[in-house]
Short mmCIF file of C-alpha atoms in Angstrom, two decimals:
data_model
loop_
_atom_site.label_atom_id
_atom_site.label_comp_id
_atom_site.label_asym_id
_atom_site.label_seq_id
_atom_site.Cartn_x
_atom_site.Cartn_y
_atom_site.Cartn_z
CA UNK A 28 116.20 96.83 110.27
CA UNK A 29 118.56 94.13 111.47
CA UNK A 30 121.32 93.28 108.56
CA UNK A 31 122.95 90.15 109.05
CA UNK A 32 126.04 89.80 106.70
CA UNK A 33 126.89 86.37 105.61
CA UNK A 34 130.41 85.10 104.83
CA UNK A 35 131.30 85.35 101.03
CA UNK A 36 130.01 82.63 99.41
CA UNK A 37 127.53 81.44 102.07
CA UNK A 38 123.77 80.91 101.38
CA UNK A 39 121.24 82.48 103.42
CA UNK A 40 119.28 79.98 105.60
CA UNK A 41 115.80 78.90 104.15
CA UNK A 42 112.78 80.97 104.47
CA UNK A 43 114.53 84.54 105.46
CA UNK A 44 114.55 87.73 104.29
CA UNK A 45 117.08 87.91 102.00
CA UNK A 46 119.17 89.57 99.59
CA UNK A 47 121.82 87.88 97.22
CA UNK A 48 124.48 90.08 95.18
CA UNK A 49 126.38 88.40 92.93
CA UNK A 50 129.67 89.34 91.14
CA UNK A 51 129.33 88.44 87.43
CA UNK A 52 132.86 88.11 84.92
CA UNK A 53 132.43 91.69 84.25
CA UNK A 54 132.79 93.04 87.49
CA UNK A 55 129.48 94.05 87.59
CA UNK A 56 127.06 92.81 90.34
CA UNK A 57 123.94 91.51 90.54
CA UNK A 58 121.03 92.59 93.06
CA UNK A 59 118.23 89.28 93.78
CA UNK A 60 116.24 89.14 96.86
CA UNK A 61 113.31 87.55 98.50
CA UNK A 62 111.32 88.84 101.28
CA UNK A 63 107.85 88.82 103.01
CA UNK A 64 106.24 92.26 102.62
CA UNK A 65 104.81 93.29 106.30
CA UNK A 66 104.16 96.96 106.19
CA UNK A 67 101.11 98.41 107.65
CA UNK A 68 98.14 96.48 109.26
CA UNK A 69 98.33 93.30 107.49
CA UNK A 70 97.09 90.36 108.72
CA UNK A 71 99.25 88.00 106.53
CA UNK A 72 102.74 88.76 104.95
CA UNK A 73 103.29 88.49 101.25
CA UNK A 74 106.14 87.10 99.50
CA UNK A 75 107.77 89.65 97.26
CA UNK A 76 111.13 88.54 94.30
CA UNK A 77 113.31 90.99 93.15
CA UNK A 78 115.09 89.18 90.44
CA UNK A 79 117.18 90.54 87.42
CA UNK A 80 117.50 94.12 86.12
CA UNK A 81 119.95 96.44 86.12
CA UNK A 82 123.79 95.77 87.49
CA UNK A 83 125.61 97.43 89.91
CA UNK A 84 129.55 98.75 89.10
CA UNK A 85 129.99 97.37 93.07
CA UNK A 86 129.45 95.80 95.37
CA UNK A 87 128.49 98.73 97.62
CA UNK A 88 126.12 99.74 95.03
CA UNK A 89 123.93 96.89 94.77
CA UNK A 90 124.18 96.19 98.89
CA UNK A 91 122.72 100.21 99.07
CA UNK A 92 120.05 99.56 96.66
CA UNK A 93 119.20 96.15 98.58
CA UNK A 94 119.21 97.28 101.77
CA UNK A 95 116.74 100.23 100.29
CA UNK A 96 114.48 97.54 98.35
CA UNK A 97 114.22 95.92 101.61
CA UNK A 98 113.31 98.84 104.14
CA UNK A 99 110.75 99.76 101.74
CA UNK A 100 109.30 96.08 102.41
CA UNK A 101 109.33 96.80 105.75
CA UNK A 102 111.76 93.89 106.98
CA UNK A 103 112.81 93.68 110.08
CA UNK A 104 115.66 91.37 109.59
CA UNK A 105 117.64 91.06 106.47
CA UNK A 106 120.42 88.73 105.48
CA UNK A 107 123.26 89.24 102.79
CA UNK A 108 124.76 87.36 100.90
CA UNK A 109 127.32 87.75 98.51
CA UNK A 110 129.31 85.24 96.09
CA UNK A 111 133.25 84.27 96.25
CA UNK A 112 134.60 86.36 93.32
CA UNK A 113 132.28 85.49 90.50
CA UNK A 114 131.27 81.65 91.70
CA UNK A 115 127.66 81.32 92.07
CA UNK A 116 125.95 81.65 95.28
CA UNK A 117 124.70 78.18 96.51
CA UNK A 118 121.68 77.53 97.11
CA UNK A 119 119.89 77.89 100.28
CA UNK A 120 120.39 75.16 102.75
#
């Protein structure tokens, strides 16, 4: 798998495989992704969320379980992003 990492604070560009980890007030993070599930013989990809659930006590953490979530989606490229300190991501461009 390819991992692109994206400046801090940068949204991923529209329609990628992605991953967003965001740092809450806490200090806890955040693990939300979107990708196209491709494993096997398909003959069309399908759109798969991972959205809320558990935190992560950093930033490694929650890029590990990611980058995990992701390879068992088989994606071939994957791009990170990450917030500025606890600002919200923006949105894709």
């Amino acid at each position: 798998m390819q991992i692109v990492k994206l400046p801090a604070g940068e949204a991923p560009p529209p329609d990628t495989d992605c991953i967003r980890i965001q740092q809450r007030d806490d200090g806890r993070f955040l693990l939300e992704g979107s990708v196209l599930f491709r494993c096997g013989d398909v003959d069309s990809a399908e759109s798969v969320s991972l959205v809320g659930g558990d935190t992560y006590a950093s930033y490694d953490d929650a890029e590990a379980a990611g980058l995990a979530w992701a390879d068992d989606h088989c994606v071939e490229t994957l791009h990170v992003a990450r917030s500025a300190g606890s600002e919200p991501l923006p949105d894709a461009a």
